[in-house]
Coordinates of C-alpha atoms in Angstrom, one line a residue:
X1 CA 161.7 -70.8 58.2
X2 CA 162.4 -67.3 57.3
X3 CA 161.6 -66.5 53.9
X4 CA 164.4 -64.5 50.9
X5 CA 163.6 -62.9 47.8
X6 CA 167.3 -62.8 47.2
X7 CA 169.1 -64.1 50.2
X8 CA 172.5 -63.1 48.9
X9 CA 171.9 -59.2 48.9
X10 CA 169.2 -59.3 51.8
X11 CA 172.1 -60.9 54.1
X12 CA 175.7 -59.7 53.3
X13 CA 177.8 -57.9 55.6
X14 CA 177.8 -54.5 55.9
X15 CA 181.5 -53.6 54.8
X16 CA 180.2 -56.0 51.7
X17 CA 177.3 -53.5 51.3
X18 CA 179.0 -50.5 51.5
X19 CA 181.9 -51.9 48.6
X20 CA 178.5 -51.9 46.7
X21 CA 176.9 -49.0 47.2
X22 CA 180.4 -46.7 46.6
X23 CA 180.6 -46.7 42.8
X24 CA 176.5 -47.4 42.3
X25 CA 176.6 -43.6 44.3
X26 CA 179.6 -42.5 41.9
X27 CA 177.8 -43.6 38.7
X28 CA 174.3 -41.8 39.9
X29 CA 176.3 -38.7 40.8
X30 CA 178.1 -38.4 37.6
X31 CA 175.2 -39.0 35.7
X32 CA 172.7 -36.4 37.1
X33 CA 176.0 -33.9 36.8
X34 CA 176.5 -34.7 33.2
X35 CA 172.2 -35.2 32.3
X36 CA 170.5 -32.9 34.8
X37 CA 171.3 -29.4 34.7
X38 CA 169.0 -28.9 37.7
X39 CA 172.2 -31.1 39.6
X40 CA 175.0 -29.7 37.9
X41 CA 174.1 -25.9 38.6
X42 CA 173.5 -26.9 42.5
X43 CA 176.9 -28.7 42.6
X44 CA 178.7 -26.4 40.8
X45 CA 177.5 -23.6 43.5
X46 CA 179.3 -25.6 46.0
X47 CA 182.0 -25.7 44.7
X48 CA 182.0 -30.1 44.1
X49 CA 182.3 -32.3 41.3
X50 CA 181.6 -36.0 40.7
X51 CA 185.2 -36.8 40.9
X52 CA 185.4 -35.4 44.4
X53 CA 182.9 -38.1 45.5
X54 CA 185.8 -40.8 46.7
X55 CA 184.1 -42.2 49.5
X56 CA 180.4 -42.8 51.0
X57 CA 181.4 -40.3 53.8
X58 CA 181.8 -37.4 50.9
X59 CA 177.4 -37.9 50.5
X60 CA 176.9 -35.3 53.1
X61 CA 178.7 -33.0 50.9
X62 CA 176.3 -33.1 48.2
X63 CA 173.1 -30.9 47.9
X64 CA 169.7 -31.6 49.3
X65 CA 166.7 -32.2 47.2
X66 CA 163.4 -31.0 48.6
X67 CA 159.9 -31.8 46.8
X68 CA 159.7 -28.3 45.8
X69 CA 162.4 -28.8 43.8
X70 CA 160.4 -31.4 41.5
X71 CA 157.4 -28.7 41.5
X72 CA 159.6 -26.2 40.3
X73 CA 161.3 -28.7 37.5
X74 CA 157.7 -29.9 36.0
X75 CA 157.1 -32.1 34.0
X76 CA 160.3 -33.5 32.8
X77 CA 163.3 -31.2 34.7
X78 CA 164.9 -33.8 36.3
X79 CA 164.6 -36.9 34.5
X80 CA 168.3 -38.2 33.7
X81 CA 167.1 -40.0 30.6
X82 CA 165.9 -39.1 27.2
X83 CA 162.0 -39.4 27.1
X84 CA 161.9 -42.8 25.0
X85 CA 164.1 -44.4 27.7
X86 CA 160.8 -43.7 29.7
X87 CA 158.6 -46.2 30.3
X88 CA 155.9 -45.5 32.6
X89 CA 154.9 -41.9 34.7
X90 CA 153.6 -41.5 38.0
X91 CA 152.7 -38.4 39.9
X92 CA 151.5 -37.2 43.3
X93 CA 148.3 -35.8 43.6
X94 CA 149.1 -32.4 43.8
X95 CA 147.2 -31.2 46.8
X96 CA 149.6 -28.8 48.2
X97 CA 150.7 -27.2 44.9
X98 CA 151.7 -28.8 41.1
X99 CA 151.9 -32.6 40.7
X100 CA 155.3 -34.0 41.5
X101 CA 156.0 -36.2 38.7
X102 CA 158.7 -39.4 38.4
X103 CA 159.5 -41.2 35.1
X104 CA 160.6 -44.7 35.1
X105 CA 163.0 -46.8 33.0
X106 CA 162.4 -50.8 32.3
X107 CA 165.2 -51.2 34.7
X108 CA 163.4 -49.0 36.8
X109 CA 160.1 -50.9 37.2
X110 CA 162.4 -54.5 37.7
X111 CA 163.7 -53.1 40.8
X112 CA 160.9 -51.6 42.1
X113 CA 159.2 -55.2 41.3
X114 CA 162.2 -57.0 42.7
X115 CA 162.0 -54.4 46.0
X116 CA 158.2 -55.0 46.0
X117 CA 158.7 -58.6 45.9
X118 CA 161.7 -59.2 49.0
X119 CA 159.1 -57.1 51.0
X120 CA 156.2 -59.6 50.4
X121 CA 158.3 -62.3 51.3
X122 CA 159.5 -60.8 54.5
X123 CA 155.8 -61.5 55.4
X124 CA 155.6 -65.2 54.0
X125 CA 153.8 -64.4 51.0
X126 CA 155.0 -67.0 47.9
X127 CA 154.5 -68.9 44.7
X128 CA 151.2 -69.9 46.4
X129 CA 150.2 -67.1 47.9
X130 CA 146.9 -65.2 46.6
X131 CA 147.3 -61.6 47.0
X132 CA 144.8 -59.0 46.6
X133 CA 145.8 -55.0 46.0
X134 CA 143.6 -52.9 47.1
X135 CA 145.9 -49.4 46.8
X136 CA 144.4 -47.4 44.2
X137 CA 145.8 -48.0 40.3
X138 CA 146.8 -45.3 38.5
X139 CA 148.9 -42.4 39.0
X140 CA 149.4 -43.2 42.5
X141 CA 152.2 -45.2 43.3
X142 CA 150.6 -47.9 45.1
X143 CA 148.3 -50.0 43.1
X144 CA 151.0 -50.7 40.2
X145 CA 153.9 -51.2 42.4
X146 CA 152.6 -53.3 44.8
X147 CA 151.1 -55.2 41.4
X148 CA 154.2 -56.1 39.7
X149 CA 156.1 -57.0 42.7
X150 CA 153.0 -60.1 43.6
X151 CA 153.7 -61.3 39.9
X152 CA 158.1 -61.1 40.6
X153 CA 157.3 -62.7 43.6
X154 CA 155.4 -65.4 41.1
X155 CA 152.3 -65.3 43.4
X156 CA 148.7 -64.5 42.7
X157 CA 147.7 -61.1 42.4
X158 CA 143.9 -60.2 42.3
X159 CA 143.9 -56.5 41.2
X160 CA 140.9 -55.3 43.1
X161 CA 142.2 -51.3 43.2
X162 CA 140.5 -49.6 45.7
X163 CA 136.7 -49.1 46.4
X164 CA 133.4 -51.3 45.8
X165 CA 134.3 -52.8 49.5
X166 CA 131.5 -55.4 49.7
X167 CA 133.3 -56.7 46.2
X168 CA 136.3 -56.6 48.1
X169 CA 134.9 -58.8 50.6
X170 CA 133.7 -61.3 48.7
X171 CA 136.3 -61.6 46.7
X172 CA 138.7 -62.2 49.9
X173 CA 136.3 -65.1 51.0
X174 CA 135.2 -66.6 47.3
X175 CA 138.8 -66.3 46.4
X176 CA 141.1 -68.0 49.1
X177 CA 143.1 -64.8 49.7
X178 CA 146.3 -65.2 51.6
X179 CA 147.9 -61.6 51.6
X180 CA 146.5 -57.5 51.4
X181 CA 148.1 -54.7 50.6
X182 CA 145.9 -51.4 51.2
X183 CA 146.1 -48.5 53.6
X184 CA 145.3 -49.5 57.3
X185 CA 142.4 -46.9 57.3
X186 CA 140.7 -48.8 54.1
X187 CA 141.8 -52.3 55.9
X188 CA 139.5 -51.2 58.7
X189 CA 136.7 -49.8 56.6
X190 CA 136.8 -53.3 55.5
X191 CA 136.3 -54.7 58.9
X192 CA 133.6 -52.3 59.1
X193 CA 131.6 -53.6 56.2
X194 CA 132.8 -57.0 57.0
X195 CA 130.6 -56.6 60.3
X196 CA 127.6 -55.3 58.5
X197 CA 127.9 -58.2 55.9
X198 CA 128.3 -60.8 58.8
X199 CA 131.3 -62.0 57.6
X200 CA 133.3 -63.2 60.3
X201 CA 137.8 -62.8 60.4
X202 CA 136.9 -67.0 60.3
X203 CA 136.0 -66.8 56.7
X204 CA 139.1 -65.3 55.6
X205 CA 142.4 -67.0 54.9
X206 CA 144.2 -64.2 55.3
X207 CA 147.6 -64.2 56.7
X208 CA 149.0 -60.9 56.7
X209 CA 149.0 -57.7 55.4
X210 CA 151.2 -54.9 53.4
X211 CA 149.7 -51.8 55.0
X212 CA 151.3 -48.1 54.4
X213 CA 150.9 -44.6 52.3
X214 CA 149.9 -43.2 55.7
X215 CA 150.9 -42.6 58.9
X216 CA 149.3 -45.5 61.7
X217 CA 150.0 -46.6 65.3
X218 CA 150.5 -49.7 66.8
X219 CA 147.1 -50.0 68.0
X220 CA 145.5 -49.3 64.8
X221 CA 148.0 -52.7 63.6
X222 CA 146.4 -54.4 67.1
X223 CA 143.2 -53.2 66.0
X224 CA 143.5 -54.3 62.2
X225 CA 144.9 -58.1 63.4
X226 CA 141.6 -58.2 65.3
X227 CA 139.2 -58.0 62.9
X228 CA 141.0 -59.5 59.9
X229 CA 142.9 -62.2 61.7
X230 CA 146.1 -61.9 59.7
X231 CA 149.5 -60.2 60.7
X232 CA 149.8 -56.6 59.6
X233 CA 153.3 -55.4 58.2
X234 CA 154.4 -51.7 57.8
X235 CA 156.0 -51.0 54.3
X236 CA 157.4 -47.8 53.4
X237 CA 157.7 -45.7 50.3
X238 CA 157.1 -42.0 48.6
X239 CA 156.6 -41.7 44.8
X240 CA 159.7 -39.1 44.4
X241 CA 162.1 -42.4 45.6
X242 CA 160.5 -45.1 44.0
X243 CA 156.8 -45.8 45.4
X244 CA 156.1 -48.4 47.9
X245 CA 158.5 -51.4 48.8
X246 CA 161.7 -48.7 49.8
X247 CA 161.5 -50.4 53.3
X248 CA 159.3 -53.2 54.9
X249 CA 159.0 -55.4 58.6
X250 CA 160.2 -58.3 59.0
X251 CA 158.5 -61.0 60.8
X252 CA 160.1 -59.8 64.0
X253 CA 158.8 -56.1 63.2
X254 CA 162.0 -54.4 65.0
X255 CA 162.1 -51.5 61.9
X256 CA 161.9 -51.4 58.4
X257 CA 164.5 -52.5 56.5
X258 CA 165.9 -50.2 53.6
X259 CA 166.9 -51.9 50.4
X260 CA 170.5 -50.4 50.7
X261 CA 171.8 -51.9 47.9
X262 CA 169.1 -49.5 46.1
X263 CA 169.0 -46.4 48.8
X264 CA 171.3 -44.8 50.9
X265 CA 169.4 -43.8 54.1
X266 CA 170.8 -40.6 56.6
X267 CA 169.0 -39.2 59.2
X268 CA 169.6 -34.9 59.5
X269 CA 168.6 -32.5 61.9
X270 CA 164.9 -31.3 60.7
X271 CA 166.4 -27.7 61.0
X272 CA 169.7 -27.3 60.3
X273 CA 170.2 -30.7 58.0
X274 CA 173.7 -31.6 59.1
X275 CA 173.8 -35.7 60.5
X276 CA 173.0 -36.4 63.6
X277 CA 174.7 -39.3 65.9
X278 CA 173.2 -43.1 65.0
X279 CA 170.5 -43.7 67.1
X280 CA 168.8 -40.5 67.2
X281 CA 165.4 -39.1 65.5
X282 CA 165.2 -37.3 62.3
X283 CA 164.4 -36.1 59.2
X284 CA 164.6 -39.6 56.8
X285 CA 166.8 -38.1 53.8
X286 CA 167.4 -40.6 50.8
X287 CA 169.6 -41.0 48.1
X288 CA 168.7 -43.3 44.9
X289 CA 171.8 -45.3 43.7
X290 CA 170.6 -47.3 41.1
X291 CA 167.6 -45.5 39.6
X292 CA 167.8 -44.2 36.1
X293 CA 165.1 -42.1 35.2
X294 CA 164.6 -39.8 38.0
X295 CA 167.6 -40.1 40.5
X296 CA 167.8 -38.2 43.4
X297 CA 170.1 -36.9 45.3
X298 CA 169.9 -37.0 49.0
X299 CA 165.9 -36.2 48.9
X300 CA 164.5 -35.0 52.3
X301 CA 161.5 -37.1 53.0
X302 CA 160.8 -35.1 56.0
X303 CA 159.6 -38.5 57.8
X304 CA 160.6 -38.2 61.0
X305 CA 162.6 -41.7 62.5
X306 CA 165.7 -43.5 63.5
X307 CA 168.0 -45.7 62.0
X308 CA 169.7 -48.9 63.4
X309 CA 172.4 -50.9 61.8
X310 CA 172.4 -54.0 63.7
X311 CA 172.4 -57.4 61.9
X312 CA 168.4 -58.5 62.5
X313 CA 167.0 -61.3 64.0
X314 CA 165.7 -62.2 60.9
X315 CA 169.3 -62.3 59.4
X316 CA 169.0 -59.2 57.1
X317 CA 171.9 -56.6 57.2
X318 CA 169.7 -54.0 56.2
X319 CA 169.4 -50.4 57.9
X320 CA 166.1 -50.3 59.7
X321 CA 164.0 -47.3 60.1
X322 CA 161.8 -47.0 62.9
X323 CA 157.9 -46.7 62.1
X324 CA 158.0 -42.6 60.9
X325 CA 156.9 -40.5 64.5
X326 CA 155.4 -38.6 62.0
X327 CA 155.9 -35.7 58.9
X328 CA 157.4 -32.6 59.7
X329 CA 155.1 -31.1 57.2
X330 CA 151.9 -33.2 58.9
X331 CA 152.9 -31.6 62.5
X332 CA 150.7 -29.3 63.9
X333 CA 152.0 -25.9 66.0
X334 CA 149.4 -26.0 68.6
X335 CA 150.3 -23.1 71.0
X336 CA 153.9 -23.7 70.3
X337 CA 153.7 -27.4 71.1
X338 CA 154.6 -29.7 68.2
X339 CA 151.7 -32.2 67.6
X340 CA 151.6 -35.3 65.2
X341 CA 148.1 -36.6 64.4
X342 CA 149.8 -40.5 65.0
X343 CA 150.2 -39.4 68.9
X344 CA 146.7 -38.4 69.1
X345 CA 145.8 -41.4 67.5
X346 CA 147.7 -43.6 69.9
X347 CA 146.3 -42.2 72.9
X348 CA 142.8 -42.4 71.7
X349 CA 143.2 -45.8 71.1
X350 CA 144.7 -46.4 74.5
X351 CA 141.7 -45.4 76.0
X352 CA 139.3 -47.9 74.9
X353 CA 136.1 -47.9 73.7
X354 CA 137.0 -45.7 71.0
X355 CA 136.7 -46.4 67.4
X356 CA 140.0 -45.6 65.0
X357 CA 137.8 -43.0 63.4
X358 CA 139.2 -39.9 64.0
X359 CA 139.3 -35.8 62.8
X360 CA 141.0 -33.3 64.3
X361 CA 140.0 -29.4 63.3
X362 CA 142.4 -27.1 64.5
X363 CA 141.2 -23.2 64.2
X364 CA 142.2 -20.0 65.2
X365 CA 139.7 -17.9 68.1
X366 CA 140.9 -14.5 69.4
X367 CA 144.5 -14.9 68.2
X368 CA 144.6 -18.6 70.0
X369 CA 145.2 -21.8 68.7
X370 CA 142.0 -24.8 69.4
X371 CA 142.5 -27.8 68.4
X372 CA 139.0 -30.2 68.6
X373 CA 139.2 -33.9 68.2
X374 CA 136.2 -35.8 66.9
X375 CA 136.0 -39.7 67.7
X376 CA 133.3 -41.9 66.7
X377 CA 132.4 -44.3 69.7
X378 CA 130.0 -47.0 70.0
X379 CA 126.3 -46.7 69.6
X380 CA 126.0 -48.0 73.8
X381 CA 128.0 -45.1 74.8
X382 CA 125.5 -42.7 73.0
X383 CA 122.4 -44.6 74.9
X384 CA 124.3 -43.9 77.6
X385 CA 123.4 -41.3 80.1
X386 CA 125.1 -37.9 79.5
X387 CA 126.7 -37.9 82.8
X388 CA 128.2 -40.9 81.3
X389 CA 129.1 -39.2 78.3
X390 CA 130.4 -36.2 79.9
X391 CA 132.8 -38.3 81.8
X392 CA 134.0 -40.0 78.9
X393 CA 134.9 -37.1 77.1
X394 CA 137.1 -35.8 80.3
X395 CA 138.4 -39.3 80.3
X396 CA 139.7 -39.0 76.7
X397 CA 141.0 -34.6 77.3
X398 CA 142.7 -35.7 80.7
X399 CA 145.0 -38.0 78.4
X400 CA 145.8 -36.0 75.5
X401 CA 146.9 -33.3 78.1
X402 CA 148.9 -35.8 80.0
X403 CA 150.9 -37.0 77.1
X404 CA 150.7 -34.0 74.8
X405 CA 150.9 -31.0 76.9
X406 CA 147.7 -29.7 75.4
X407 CA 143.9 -28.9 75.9
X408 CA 142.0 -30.6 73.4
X409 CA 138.0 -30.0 72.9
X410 CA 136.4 -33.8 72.5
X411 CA 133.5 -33.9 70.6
X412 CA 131.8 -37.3 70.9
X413 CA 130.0 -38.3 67.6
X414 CA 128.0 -41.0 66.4
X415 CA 129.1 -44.1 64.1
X416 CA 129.7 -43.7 60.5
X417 CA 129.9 -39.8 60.7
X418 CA 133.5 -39.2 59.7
X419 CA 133.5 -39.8 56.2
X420 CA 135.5 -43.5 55.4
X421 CA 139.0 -43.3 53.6
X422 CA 139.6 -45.6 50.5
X423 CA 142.7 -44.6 49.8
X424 CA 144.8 -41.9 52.3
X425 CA 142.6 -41.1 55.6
X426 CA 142.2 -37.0 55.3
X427 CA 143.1 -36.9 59.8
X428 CA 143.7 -32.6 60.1
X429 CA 141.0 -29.9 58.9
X430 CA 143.4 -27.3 59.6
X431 CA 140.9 -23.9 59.2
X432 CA 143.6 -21.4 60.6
X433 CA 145.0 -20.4 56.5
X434 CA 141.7 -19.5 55.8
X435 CA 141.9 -15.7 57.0

């Protein structure tokens, strides 16, 4: 029986949806125009005011919001709210220049728990479900939203945060726990250390899991079901929109739906940012319709997908998204070949034998581009002869070139030498900026 949060919103027809999202996109227009002089300024340049907004189709006439535009607003530039309307601050962590920080509302954090809480449902979680969170806590995004959306849902939560994995593990078995929300790179440090405790996938109740905050391919999720013997789900989220819980699979896992009622997805040409036709691949750009302390205006995610407006088998009306291809600030130049570190991780896990531990360096010799991939493969490989080795590593080069277009140095090293993830996976050493 397939499972609703709120079975009302998650179903209704699409001309029902749209009725709804019209004035909630009026209202957030006029009210960044009138509180957020960051807005006002940009409209004003082009000529368009809140009143000209008369119909969905008149989004595409408003500006685009980039991240650099929050960098260059910090702290508190565009928050639509006076300060004690705020309630609780996240930020990014800053890695690529100053922390992008997001205020929220009370009304804020109900949505983001009600978003949170449809999405755990989609994967059967309920009132009896045990579910632990093992995103970090804290500024990031994950730990906190995925938090209050297990106690909307009315379920169990057991905030683990992330780290201390042997804890983890015992806490999964001593505690019954149904459901997991982490990334999938710290879901399979977990079957890692699992191994080593010999705890077996039998000792687990686990059902499924809420895995995102990084890019993964479907054989890292075959991988994952493996060795934790639960169903993995894909959610979706970025802190500048909300934080996790913006989409989510279904049980059929055709997409991720978008909360529309909260969002209004488009998909624009990576390079000139005008629409492109339904149906083909681009740069994810969302608008926030019901937010209040931060809202954003047609915010360029730079997540590369598809949408699909279809009615789902699972009977939501949602917009799905297709799993992100990848960021167009992750992709690599390699030669002038574009290059996502999710296609290099699909073929590697196509091959076999190879373990979803993965770096890629990517350097600059005599004015040319190498890119060197490092895998971690099973200790019987390295007793293996060298011929054997040697052969392997062609193996594994013969494919990237075949589906990337590439040449690729493989460098074959043993278990437990890429340094484990508990939080995002660090994938690309990129040495080229440094001179």
């Amino acid at each position: 029986m397939e499972l609703y949060r709120n079975k009302e919103i998650e179903t209704m027809g699409r001309e029902q949806l749209r009725e709804l999202q019209l004035p909630r996109l009026q209202n957030t227009v006029k009210r960044v125009y009138d509180n957020v002089p960051f807005y006002r300024e940009k409209m004003q340049k082009i000529g368009i005011t809140p009143a000209d907004v008369k119909s969905l189709d008149d989004l595409t006439r408003l500006p685009i919001t980039v991240k650099q535009d929050l960098r260059d607003n910090y702290p508190f530039g565009l928050f639509a709210v006076p300060m004690e309307d705020i309630v609780r601050i996240h930020a990014s962590s800053g890695t690529t220049g100053k922390q992008t920080v997001v205020g929220y509302t009370k009304n804020d954090i109900d949505m983001w728990a009600d978003c949170m809480a449809r999405c755990l449902a989609m994967e059967g979680a309920d009132t009896s479900s045990r579910v632990q969170v093992a995103y970090g806590y804290g500024l990031f995004t994950g730990g906190l939203g995925a938090h209050y959306g297990v106690e909307k849902l009315g379920a169990t939560v057991i905030p683990a945060s992330s780290g201390n994995t042997q804890r983890q593990i015992t806490m999964l078995v001593d505690f019954g726990v149904t459901h997991i929300c982490c990334t999938p790179s710290y879901a399979m440090n977990i079957a890692e250390v699992m191994q080593e405790m010999g705890v077996s996938k039998d000792d687990l109740k686990l059902k499924a899991g809420c895995f995102g905050a990084e890019p993964w391919s479907d054989g890292m999720r075959a991988e994952i079901e493996n060795r934790l013997g639960l169903r993995a789900h894909d959610i979706y989220g970025l802190s500048e929109i909300m934080g996790p819980a913006v989409s989510h699979e279904c049980r059929y896992r055709n997409g991720l739906h978008i909360w529309e009622d909260n969002f209004i997805p488009e998909i624009t040409d990576p390079d000139t940012g005008l629409p492109v036709k339904e149906g083909e691949a681009g740069d994810l750009v969302i608008t926030t319709v019901t937010k209040e302390g931060i809202p954003l205006i047609r915010y360029k995610t730079r997540d590369i997908c598809t949408l699909s407006y279809d009615k789902c088998e699972c009977g939501r009306t949602h917009a799905r998204m297709s799993k992100p291809a990848g960021r167009t600030d992750d992709m690599l130049i390699i030669r002038g070949v574009n290059v996502f570190p999710s296609q290099i991780e699909a073929v590697l896990l196509s091959v076999g034998e190879v373990q979803p531990h993965y770096q890629i360096i990517v350097d600059r010799v005599r004015n040319s581009d190498t890119m060197t991939v490092e895998i971690e493969i099973p200790e019987s490989i390295f007793t293996d002869n060298v011929k054997g080795i040697e052969s392997f590593e062609g193996k594994v080069s013969s494919q990237l070139n075949s589906v990337l277009g590439i040449n690729a140095k493989i460098r074959l090293v043993e278990p437990k030498s890429i340094a484990r993830s508990e939080g995002k996976a660090k994938r690309v050493i990129d040495n080229r900026s440094r001179g």
